[in-house]
Amino acid sequence: MASTAPSLRWRVIDIVTAAVLGVACGLIFVVWNQVGNAALEGLKAITPGLDGLATGVWLLGGTLGGYVIRKPGAALFVELMAATVSMALGSQWAVETIYSGLAQGIGAELVFALVAYRRFNAAIVGVAGAVSFAFEWVLELFLYGHIEKGLLYNVIYLVCGAVSGVVLAGILAWALTNALAKTGALDRFASGRGARELV
């Protein structure tokens, strides 16, 4: 586990990096809008609610932004920017993409805030991915009428989405950050300086 106590004030490099991560994740979302949507439909055909397993990639902006930058607002900023890029490049969910970005970003942000932006490890970022999906799940209850699909569907969807959030948003963000840190690319960030301590 890495335990650091850096300044929580944003620097210019934090803003630039958050913007770059937001655009990069937005481009990943654009690709996943097609690939992931096909996976959603395929999994849904097997068992309704199983499609939650394909949702984790759309949560990556919040977990990656929060984990790399480690400043208040970073998770929300990166996820929201990624959603904006995705929408601008033709997301099939149009403006609803922004609603999802807000919900997902707030979910991840909450986890990092609960540890006061001081504790960072695979477990923390995994929980951030799961909570990010939980916020999206609540949004979809009303935005897409999932509340009408019944308890079984919603429980399966929540569990599968949370698992996807842990793996595809949390553990993936942790692994990407660790790999980048070892190259020296993140030396100006606590996530880079503490690379050897990450577990």
mmCIF file of C-alpha atoms in Angstrom, residues 4-144:
data_model
loop_
_atom_site.group_PDB
_atom_site.id
_atom_site.type_symbol
_atom_site.label_atom_id
_atom_site.label_comp_id
_atom_site.label_asym_id
_atom_site.label_seq_id
_atom_site.Cartn_x
_atom_site.Cartn_y
_atom_site.Cartn_z
ATOM 1 C CA THR A 4 1.444 9.663 0.793
ATOM 2 C CA ALA A 5 0.714 13.169 1.986
ATOM 3 C CA PRO A 6 1.233 15.446 -1.026
ATOM 4 C CA SER A 7 -0.295 18.868 -1.444
ATOM 5 C CA LEU A 8 -3.911 18.659 -2.595
ATOM 6 C CA ARG A 9 -3.613 21.901 -4.549
ATOM 7 C CA TRP A 10 -3.807 21.575 -8.307
ATOM 8 C CA ARG A 11 -0.710 22.440 -10.364
ATOM 9 C CA VAL A 12 -0.607 23.329 -14.048
ATOM 10 C CA ILE A 13 0.769 19.866 -14.817
ATOM 11 C CA ASP A 14 -2.193 18.302 -12.992
ATOM 12 C CA ILE A 15 -4.658 20.247 -15.136
ATOM 13 C CA VAL A 16 -2.851 19.383 -18.363
ATOM 14 C CA THR A 17 -2.542 15.723 -17.417
ATOM 15 C CA ALA A 18 -6.210 15.526 -16.411
ATOM 16 C CA ALA A 19 -7.192 16.995 -19.778
ATOM 17 C CA VAL A 20 -4.957 14.552 -21.662
ATOM 18 C CA LEU A 21 -6.304 11.597 -19.673
ATOM 19 C CA GLY A 22 -9.855 12.801 -20.271
ATOM 20 C CA VAL A 23 -9.367 12.976 -24.032
ATOM 21 C CA ALA A 24 -7.552 9.626 -24.111
ATOM 22 C CA CYS A 25 -10.297 7.914 -22.102
ATOM 23 C CA GLY A 26 -12.914 9.598 -24.289
ATOM 24 C CA LEU A 27 -11.310 8.038 -27.356
ATOM 25 C CA ILE A 28 -11.303 4.654 -25.607
ATOM 26 C CA PHE A 29 -15.006 5.187 -24.878
ATOM 27 C CA VAL A 30 -15.689 5.906 -28.561
ATOM 28 C CA VAL A 31 -14.243 2.514 -29.497
ATOM 29 C CA TRP A 32 -15.988 0.792 -26.584
ATOM 30 C CA ASN A 33 -19.300 2.377 -27.567
ATOM 31 C CA GLN A 34 -19.318 -0.082 -30.462
ATOM 32 C CA VAL A 35 -17.412 -3.082 -29.084
ATOM 33 C CA GLY A 36 -18.861 -2.804 -25.602
ATOM 34 C CA ASN A 37 -22.381 -2.249 -26.836
ATOM 35 C CA ALA A 38 -22.144 -5.444 -28.878
ATOM 36 C CA ALA A 39 -20.899 -7.233 -25.749
ATOM 37 C CA LEU A 40 -23.798 -5.755 -23.770
ATOM 38 C CA GLU A 41 -26.314 -7.174 -26.205
ATOM 39 C CA GLY A 42 -24.630 -10.575 -26.331
ATOM 40 C CA LEU A 43 -24.434 -10.909 -22.539
ATOM 41 C CA LYS A 44 -27.993 -9.648 -22.143
ATOM 42 C CA ALA A 45 -29.154 -12.421 -24.483
ATOM 43 C CA ILE A 46 -27.590 -15.025 -22.181
ATOM 44 C CA THR A 47 -29.107 -13.660 -18.966
ATOM 45 C CA PRO A 48 -30.688 -10.233 -18.466
ATOM 46 C CA GLY A 49 -28.424 -8.236 -16.154
ATOM 47 C CA LEU A 50 -25.279 -10.099 -17.181
ATOM 48 C CA ASP A 51 -24.568 -7.180 -19.515
ATOM 49 C CA GLY A 52 -23.195 -5.353 -16.483
ATOM 50 C CA LEU A 53 -19.961 -7.282 -17.041
ATOM 51 C CA ALA A 54 -19.192 -5.120 -20.096
ATOM 52 C CA THR A 55 -19.635 -1.741 -18.406
ATOM 53 C CA GLY A 56 -16.310 -1.339 -16.594
ATOM 54 C CA VAL A 57 -14.386 0.270 -19.449
ATOM 55 C CA TRP A 58 -16.795 3.245 -19.408
ATOM 56 C CA LEU A 59 -15.771 3.880 -15.782
ATOM 57 C CA LEU A 60 -12.033 4.062 -16.499
ATOM 58 C CA GLY A 61 -11.797 7.863 -16.662
ATOM 59 C CA GLY A 62 -12.740 8.364 -13.028
ATOM 60 C CA THR A 63 -10.542 5.652 -11.583
ATOM 61 C CA LEU A 64 -7.528 6.452 -13.754
ATOM 62 C CA GLY A 65 -7.807 10.217 -13.269
ATOM 63 C CA GLY A 66 -8.240 9.954 -9.521
ATOM 64 C CA TYR A 67 -5.481 7.390 -9.127
ATOM 65 C CA VAL A 68 -2.872 9.177 -11.251
ATOM 66 C CA ILE A 69 -3.498 12.788 -10.180
ATOM 67 C CA ARG A 70 -4.602 12.193 -6.561
ATOM 68 C CA LYS A 71 -6.220 15.588 -6.116
ATOM 69 C CA PRO A 72 -9.797 16.542 -5.187
ATOM 70 C CA GLY A 73 -11.970 16.624 -8.291
ATOM 71 C CA ALA A 74 -9.584 14.681 -10.534
ATOM 72 C CA ALA A 75 -11.788 11.591 -10.859
ATOM 73 C CA LEU A 76 -14.859 13.655 -11.691
ATOM 74 C CA PHE A 77 -12.972 15.959 -14.062
ATOM 75 C CA VAL A 78 -11.418 13.156 -16.125
ATOM 76 C CA GLU A 79 -14.587 11.029 -16.290
ATOM 77 C CA LEU A 80 -16.712 14.021 -17.274
ATOM 78 C CA MET A 81 -14.223 15.146 -19.924
ATOM 79 C CA ALA A 82 -14.066 11.613 -21.312
ATOM 80 C CA ALA A 83 -17.857 11.511 -21.489
ATOM 81 C CA THR A 84 -17.894 14.884 -23.236
ATOM 82 C CA VAL A 85 -15.378 13.690 -25.840
ATOM 83 C CA SER A 86 -17.410 10.515 -26.352
ATOM 84 C CA MET A 87 -20.611 12.491 -26.836
ATOM 85 C CA ALA A 88 -18.941 14.986 -29.184
ATOM 86 C CA LEU A 89 -17.652 12.144 -31.355
ATOM 87 C CA GLY A 90 -21.099 10.631 -31.776
ATOM 88 C CA SER A 91 -21.970 8.463 -28.784
ATOM 89 C CA GLN A 92 -25.277 6.692 -29.405
ATOM 90 C CA TRP A 93 -26.444 7.873 -25.975
ATOM 91 C CA ALA A 94 -26.055 11.570 -26.931
ATOM 92 C CA VAL A 95 -26.421 13.973 -23.985
ATOM 93 C CA GLU A 96 -27.184 11.065 -21.634
ATOM 94 C CA THR A 97 -23.465 10.278 -21.927
ATOM 95 C CA ILE A 98 -22.814 13.414 -19.859
ATOM 96 C CA TYR A 99 -25.281 12.307 -17.173
ATOM 97 C CA SER A 100 -23.427 9.007 -16.945
ATOM 98 C CA GLY A 101 -20.070 10.764 -16.796
ATOM 99 C CA LEU A 102 -21.283 12.849 -13.872
ATOM 100 C CA ALA A 103 -22.674 9.864 -11.980
ATOM 101 C CA GLN A 104 -19.639 7.686 -12.582
ATOM 102 C CA GLY A 105 -17.173 10.460 -11.792
ATOM 103 C CA ILE A 106 -18.935 11.335 -8.535
ATOM 104 C CA GLY A 107 -18.931 7.663 -7.512
ATOM 105 C CA ALA A 108 -15.176 7.287 -8.002
ATOM 106 C CA GLU A 109 -14.485 10.698 -6.472
ATOM 107 C CA LEU A 110 -16.370 9.743 -3.326
ATOM 108 C CA VAL A 111 -14.072 6.781 -2.650
ATOM 109 C CA PHE A 112 -10.898 8.827 -3.068
ATOM 110 C CA ALA A 113 -12.388 11.542 -0.848
ATOM 111 C CA LEU A 114 -13.231 9.001 1.865
ATOM 112 C CA VAL A 115 -9.522 8.166 2.168
ATOM 113 C CA ALA A 116 -8.732 11.910 2.036
ATOM 114 C CA TYR A 117 -6.710 11.458 -1.184
ATOM 115 C CA ARG A 118 -3.967 9.879 0.956
ATOM 116 C CA ARG A 119 -4.242 6.096 0.519
ATOM 117 C CA PHE A 120 -3.799 4.475 -2.867
ATOM 118 C CA ASN A 121 -3.563 0.792 -3.702
ATOM 119 C CA ALA A 122 -5.271 -1.822 -5.861
ATOM 120 C CA ALA A 123 -8.058 -2.296 -3.323
ATOM 121 C CA ILE A 124 -8.899 1.428 -3.129
ATOM 122 C CA VAL A 125 -9.017 1.907 -6.885
ATOM 123 C CA GLY A 126 -11.001 -1.328 -7.246
ATOM 124 C CA VAL A 127 -13.590 -0.040 -4.782
ATOM 125 C CA ALA A 128 -13.653 3.257 -6.694
ATOM 126 C CA GLY A 129 -14.541 1.316 -9.848
ATOM 127 C CA ALA A 130 -17.305 -0.582 -8.073
ATOM 128 C CA VAL A 131 -18.817 2.534 -6.479
ATOM 129 C CA SER A 132 -18.573 4.360 -9.796
ATOM 130 C CA PHE A 133 -20.790 1.670 -11.299
ATOM 131 C CA ALA A 134 -23.160 1.759 -8.316
ATOM 132 C CA PHE A 135 -23.822 5.443 -9.005
ATOM 133 C CA GLU A 136 -24.390 4.663 -12.689
ATOM 134 C CA TRP A 137 -26.750 1.854 -11.666
ATOM 135 C CA VAL A 138 -28.864 4.286 -9.624
ATOM 136 C CA LEU A 139 -28.959 6.703 -12.564
ATOM 137 C CA GLU A 140 -30.079 3.954 -14.946
ATOM 138 C CA LEU A 141 -32.897 2.926 -12.620
ATOM 139 C CA PHE A 142 -34.620 6.135 -13.619
ATOM 140 C CA LEU A 143 -32.934 7.309 -16.836
ATOM 141 C CA TYR A 144 -33.466 4.022 -18.677
#
